[in-house]
C-alpha positions as a printed Julia matrix, in Angstrom:
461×3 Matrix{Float64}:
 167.23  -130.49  189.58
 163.69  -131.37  190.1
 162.01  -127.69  189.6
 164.09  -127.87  186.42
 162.7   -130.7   184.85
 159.31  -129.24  185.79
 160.33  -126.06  184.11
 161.13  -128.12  181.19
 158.3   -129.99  181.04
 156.08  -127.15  181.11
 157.89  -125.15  178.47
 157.5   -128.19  176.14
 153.44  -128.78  177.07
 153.02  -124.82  176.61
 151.26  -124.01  173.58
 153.64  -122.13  171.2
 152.8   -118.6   170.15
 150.94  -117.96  166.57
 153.87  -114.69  165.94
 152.71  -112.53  163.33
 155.98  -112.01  160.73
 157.99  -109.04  161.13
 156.27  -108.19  164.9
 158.61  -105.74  166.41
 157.03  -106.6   169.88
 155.59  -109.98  171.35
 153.6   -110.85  174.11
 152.35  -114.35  174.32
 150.34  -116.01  177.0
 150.05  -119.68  177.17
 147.05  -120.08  178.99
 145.45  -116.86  179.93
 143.63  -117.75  183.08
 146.98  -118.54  184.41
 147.33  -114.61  184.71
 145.14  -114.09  187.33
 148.07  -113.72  189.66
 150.31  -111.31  187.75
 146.88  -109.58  187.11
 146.53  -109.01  191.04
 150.11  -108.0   191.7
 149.12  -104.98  188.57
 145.38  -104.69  190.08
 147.64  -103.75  194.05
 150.01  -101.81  191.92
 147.64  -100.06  189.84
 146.15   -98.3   192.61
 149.22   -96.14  192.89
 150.48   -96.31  189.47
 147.98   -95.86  186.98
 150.04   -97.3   183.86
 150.24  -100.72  185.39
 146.18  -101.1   186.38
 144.81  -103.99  183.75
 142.11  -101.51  183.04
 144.5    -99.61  181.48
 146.05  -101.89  178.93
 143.35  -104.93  178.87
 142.01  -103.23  175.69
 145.68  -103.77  174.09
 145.37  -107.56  174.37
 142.75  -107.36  171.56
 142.17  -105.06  168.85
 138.19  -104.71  169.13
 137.53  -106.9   172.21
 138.24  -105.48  175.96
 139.48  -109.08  177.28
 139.58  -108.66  181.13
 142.47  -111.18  182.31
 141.44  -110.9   185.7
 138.21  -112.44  185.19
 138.93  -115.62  182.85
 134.66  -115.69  183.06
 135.15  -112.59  180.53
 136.61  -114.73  178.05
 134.05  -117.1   178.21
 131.21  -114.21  177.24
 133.09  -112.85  174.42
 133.15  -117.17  173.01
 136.87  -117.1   173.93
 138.6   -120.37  175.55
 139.61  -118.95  178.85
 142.28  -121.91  179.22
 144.02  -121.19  175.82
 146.84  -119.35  174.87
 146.97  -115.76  173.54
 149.54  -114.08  171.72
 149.87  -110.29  170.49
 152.38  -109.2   168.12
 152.75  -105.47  167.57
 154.0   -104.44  164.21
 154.79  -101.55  162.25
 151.71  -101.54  160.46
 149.45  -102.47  163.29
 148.82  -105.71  165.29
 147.47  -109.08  165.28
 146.0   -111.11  168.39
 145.67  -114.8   167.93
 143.4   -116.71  170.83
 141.34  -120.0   171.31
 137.79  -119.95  170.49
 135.51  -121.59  172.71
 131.71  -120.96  171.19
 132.26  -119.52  167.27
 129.11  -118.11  167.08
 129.18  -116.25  170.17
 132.5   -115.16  169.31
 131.47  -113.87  165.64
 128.25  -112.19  167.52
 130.45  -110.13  169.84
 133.03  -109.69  167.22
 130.56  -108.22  165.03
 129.57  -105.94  167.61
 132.68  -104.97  168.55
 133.7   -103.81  165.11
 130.27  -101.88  164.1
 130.91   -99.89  168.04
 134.6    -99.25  166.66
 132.96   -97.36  163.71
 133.73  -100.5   161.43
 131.24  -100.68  158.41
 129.12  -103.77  158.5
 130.53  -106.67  157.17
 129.43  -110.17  156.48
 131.94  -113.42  156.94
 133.27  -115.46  154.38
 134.51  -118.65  154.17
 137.03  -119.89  151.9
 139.6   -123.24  152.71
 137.81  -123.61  155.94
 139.05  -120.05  156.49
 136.21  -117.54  157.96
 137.21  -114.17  157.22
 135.76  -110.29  158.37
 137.19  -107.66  157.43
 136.02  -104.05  157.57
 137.32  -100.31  157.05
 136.79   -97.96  160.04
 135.12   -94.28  159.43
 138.26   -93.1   161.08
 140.74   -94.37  159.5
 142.35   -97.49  159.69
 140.64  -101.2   159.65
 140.08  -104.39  161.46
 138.74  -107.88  161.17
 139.67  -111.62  161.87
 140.7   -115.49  160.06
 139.27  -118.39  162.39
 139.71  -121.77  161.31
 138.64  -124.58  163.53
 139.48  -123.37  167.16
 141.79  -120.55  166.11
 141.46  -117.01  165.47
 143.41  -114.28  164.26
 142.12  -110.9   165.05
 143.89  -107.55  163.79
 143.91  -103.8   163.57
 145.33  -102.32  160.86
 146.64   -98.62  161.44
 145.71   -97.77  157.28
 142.8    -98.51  155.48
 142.42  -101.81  153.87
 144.88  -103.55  156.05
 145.26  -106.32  153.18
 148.52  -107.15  154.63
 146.99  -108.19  157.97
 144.33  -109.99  156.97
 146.6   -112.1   154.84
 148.78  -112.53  157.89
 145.6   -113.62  160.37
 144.85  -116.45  157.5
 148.29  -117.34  157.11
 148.26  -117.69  161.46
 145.18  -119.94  161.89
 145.89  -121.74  158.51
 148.69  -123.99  160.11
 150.52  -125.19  163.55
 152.6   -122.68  165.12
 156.33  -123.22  165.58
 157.77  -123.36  168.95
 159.68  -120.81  170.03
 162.77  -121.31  171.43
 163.27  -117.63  172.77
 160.51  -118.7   175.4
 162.29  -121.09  176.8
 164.32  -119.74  177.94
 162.9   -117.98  180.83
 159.81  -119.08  183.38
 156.48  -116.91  183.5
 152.74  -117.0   183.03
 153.38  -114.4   180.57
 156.36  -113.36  177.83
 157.41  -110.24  176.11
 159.79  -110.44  173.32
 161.8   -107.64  171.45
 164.28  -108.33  169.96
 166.87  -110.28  171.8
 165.3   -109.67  174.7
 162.79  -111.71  176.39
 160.72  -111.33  179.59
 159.21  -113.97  181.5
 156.44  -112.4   184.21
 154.65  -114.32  187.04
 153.19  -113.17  190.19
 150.97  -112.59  193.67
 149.35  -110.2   194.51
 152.26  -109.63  197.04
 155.05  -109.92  195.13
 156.02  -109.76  191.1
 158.19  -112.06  189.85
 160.31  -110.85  186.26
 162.86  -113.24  184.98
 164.41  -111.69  181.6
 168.09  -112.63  179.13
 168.69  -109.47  177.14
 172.21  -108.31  174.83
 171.16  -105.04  175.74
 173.17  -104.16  179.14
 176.49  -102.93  178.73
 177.9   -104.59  181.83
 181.54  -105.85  182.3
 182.07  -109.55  181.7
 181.01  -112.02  184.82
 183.68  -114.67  185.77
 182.74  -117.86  187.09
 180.56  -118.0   190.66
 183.39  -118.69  193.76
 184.14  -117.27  197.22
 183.1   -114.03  197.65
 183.94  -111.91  200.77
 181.09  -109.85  200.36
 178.2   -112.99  199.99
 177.13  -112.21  203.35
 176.97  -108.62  203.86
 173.68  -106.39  204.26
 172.94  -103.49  203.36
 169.69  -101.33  204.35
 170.96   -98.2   201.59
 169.38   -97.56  198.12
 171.16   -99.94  195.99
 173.55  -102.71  197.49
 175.3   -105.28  194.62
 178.02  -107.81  194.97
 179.9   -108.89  191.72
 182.15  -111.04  190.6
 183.89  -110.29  187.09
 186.29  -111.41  184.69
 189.97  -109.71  184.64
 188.71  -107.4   181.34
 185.68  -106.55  183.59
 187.91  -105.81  185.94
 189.94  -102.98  183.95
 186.74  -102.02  182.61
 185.6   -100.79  185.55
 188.88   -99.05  186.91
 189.48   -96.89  184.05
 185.77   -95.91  183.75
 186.04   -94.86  187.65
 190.02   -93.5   186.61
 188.44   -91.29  183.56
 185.63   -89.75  185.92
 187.96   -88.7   188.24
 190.49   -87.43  185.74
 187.16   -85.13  184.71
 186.73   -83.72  188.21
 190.68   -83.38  188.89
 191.87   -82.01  185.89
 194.98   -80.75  187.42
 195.81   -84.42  188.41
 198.89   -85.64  186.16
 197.11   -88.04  183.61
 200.03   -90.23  182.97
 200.37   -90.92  186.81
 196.67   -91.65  187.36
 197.32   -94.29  184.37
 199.89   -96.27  185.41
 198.25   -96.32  189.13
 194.83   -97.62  187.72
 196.67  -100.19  185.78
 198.99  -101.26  188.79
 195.92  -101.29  191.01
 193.96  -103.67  188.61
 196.47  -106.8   188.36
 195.95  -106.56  191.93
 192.4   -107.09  192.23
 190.86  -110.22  192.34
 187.22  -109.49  190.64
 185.29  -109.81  193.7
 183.21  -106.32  194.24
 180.74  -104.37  196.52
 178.89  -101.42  195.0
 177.34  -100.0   198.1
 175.24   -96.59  197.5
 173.25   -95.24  200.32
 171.04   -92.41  199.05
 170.67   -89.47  197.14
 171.59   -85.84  197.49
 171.41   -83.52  194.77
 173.01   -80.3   195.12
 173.42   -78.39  192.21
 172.37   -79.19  188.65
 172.62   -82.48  187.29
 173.71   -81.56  184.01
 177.48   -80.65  185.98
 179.56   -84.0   185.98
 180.6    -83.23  189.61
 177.02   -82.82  190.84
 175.92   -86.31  188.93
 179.12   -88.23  190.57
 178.65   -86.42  193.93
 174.59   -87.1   193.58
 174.34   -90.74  194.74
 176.29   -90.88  198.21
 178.61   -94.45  197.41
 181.13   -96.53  198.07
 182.89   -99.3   196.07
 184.57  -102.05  197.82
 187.47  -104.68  195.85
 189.28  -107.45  196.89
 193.09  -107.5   196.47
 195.59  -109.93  196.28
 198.84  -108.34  197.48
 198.3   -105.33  200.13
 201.6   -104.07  200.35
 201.6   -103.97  196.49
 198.51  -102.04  196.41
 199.44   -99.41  198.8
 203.02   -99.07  197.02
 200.72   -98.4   193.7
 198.93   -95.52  195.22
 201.6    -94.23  196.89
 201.58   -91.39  194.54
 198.24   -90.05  195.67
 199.68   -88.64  198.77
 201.79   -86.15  196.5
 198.77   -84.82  194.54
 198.02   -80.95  195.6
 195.81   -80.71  198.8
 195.7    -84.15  199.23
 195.29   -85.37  202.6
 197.12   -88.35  203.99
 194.69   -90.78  206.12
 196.16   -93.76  208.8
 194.44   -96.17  206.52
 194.42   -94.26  202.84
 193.49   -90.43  201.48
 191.06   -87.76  201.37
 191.03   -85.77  197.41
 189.74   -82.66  197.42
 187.89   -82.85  193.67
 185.69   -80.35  192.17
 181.86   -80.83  194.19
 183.44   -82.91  197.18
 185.71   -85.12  198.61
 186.72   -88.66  197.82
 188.09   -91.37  200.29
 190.41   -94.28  199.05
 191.18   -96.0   202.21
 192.15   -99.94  203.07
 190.86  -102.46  205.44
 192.42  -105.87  205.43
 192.66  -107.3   201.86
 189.66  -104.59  200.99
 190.05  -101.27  198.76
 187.07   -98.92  199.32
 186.35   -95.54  197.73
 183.84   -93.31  198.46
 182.4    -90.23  198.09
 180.76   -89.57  201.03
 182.77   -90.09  204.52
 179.88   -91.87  206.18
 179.0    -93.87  203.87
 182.74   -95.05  203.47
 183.35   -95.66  206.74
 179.86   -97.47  207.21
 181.18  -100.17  204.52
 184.45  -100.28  206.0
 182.87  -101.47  209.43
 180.56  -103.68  207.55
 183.8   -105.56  205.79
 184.77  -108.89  206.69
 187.59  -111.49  205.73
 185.36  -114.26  206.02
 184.06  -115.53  202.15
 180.72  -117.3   201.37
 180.08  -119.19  197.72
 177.51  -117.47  195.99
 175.32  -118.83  193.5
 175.06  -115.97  190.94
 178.08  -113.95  189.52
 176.07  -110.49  190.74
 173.34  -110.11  193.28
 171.45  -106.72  194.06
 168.6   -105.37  196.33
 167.06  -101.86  196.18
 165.31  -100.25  198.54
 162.22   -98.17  196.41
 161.35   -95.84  199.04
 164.92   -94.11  198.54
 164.81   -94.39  194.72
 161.36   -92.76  195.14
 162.69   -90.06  197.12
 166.3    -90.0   195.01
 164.25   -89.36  191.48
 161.96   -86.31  193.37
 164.98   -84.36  193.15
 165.56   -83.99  189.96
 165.23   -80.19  189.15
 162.78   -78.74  186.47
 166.05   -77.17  184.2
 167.64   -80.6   183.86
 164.56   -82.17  183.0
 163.75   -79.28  180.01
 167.1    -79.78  179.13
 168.4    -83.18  179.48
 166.18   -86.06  177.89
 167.56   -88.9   180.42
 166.54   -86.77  182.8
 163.46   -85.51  181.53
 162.66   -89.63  181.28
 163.57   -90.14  184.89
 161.41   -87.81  186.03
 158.85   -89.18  183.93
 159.41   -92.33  185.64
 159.6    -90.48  189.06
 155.68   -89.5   188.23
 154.32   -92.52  187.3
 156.2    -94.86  189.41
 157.41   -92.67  192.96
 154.09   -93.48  194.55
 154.01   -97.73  194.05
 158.03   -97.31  194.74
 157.32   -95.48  198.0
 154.81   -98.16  198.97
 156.53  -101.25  197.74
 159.21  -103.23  199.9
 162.74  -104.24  199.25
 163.07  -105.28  195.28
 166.27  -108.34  194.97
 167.43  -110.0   191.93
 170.32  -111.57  190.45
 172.39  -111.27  187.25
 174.47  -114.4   185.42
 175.63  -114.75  181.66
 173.96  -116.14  179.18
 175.09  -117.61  175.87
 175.88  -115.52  173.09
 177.57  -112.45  175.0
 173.7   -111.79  176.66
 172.91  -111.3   180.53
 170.31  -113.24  182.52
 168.66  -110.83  185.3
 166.23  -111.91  187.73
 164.2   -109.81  190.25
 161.3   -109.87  193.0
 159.33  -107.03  193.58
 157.19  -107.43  196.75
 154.49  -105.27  197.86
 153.82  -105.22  201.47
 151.52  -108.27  202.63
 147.78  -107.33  202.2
């Protein structure tokens, strides 16, 4: 209750962001020496990922002026209030950054500097309405220049000549307060990125980075309210472990997603039957789940369905309400051609493997790799533990790391989610093989949207 009302009572001191109208992108900073954290979690992370090193994107945070965050004493030269706020907004037609100005002539000095280095053609201020205005066209193309008023300034680069509409939009910033906004507050961080209706709140160490986001944009099944779980407890030292707990829709979601993959790799499997066992195994499931994958193993190409499902060695626990009536509904399987009838479930035969459907207790588990089924089984217990979020996950980035570096060239020339995981293989395999065990949480937000939350530690310097 207490960090809450701190929360709240920094959200409503923070100064709010000067947005530039129709920014496609925000990123707003309420006071940018407060970044000298998340600026040495990048500066660790940067050394084996080259995209996230502040070198490499302090000249975005200004569109002729390299602000370093981490070294607020950089701010200071350039006549820029250190402890202010700073907000970017990335448009269409170019972008606007809006700051606090500390010494105004030192600032228009550098500034004018700045522009003539950027190929800018000399230009002298005006003032007009207490408005002090530069604005100049760049040799190459494209143009840049600033409105201060007072304290504030609005700096921009326009990607076209002229750039009337920016300019306009820089006086229009520093020519009144800004509105709050209430998108901000709705997550905690030193530093926010909006798109959208998504929103990012980012904090850190430089041992651990903390991201704290509500987006519309995942496509996950509806979460039911927080209970009993019998999985709240359970470890897991595999690529991806995640306990859920979702809503009866969620529920039947999920089954007939998993039903319509394996109606893909068993198309000899009698469709109506597979139906009606997915729907009789769904009114017996209570919501609570375990999505247990272990590692990777490609074999094959990844553009096959049965290579992708047999890729990522898993298992997927449920809890059930009625045993007997569970094992009655799957009955059936033990009829299916080359089936094999277990003490405790069945082995299918599919196209690229095998799959396991076994129970334990009040626990159904299927998997697609026998070790990794039988490892969850033992791990099972009937004892439950209240959780405090709806889903919980941790990762283990060393087998990610290892997972994406076996993505073949062919699928990457010819598939474009591939092509971008590999891309993200590159850049980020070397900071994933070196970072520690990544956890987060997930919970609803209003409106339909998800709230995700997740620590990425590196290991202690």
């Amino acid at each position: 209750m207490l960090s809450s009302l701190v929360l709240a009572a920094t959200l409503a001191t923070a100064p709010a962001p000067r947005a530039a109208a129709s920014a496609k992108t925000l990123v707003h900073v309420p006071k940018v020496d407060a970044l000298t954290g998340l600026a040495a979690f990048l500066e660790r992370a940067g050394q084996h990922a080259a995209l996230l090193r502040p070198s490499a994107w302090r000249t975005e945070l200004h569109p002729f002026l390299a602000v370093d965050p981490t070294r607020p004493q950089s701010l200071s030269e350039l006549g820029l209030d250190p402890a202010g706020p700073a907000t970017v907004s990335m448009r269409n037609d170019g972008r606007v950054s809006c700051m606090r100005v500390a010494d105004a002539k030192v600032f228009q000095a550098k500034a004018a500097e700045a522009i003539t280095a950027a190929g800018g053609a000399e230009a002298k201020p005006t003032t007009r309405g207490g408005v002090t205005t530069v604005h100049a066209d760049r040799d190459m193309g494209g143009s840049m220049g600033y409105a201060m008023k007072g304290k504030e300034v609005c700096a921009f680069g326009a990607i076209e000549r002229g750039g009337a509409d920016l300019l306009e939009e820089s006086v229009r910033l520093v020519g009144k307060a800004p509105a709050r906004d209430a998108r901000l507050g709705k997550v905690p961080g030193v530093a926010f990125v909006v798109s959208g209706n998504t929103v990012v709140g980012l904090d850190g160490t430089a041992n651990a980075l903390q991201v704290e986001g509500v987006t519309t944009k995942l496509q996950l099944p509806v979460f039911q309210a927080r209970g009993t779980s019998p999985y709240a407890a359970m470890n897991s030292e595999g690529l991806l472990s995640s306990r859920a707990s979702i809503s009866p829709m969620g529920v039947f979601q999920t089954v007939d997603t998993m039903r319509s993959t394996l109606q893909v790799l068993c198309p000899t499997c009698p469709k109506e039957q597979m139906v009606s066992m997915a729907k009789a195994v769904t009114k017996q499931l209570t919501g609570h789940m375990l999505v247990n994958m272990d590692h990777v193993q490609v074999r094959g190409s990844l553009r096959a369905m049965s290579t992708r499902f047999f890729a990522v060695r898993q298992a997927v626990a449920a809890e059930v309400k009625d045993v007997a009536a569970v094992k009655a509904a799957l009955a059936p399987l033990g009829k299916l051609p080359d089936v094999l009838v277990l003490e405790d479930g069945w082995k299918l035969p599919l196209k690229g493997g095998n799959v396991f459907v076994r129970i334990k207790g009040k626990q159904l588990v299927l998997g697609n790799e026998e070790s990794v089924t039988q490892a969850t089984l033992a791990a099972l217990t009937e004892t439950g533990t209240k959780t405090e979020h709806p889903v919980d996950f941790a990762v283990d980035p060393k087998r990610v790391a290892r997972g994406l570096a076996q993505i073949s060239l062919t699928d990457i020339l010819a598939d474009e989610l591939l092509a971008a995981l590999f891309a993200a293989s590159s850049e980020l395999g070397p900071l994933l093989a070196r970072s520690e065990r990544i956890t987060g949480w997930m919970d609803a937000a209003p409106g339909g949207a998800h709230r995700v939350s997740l620590t990425w530690p590196l290991p202690p310097q």
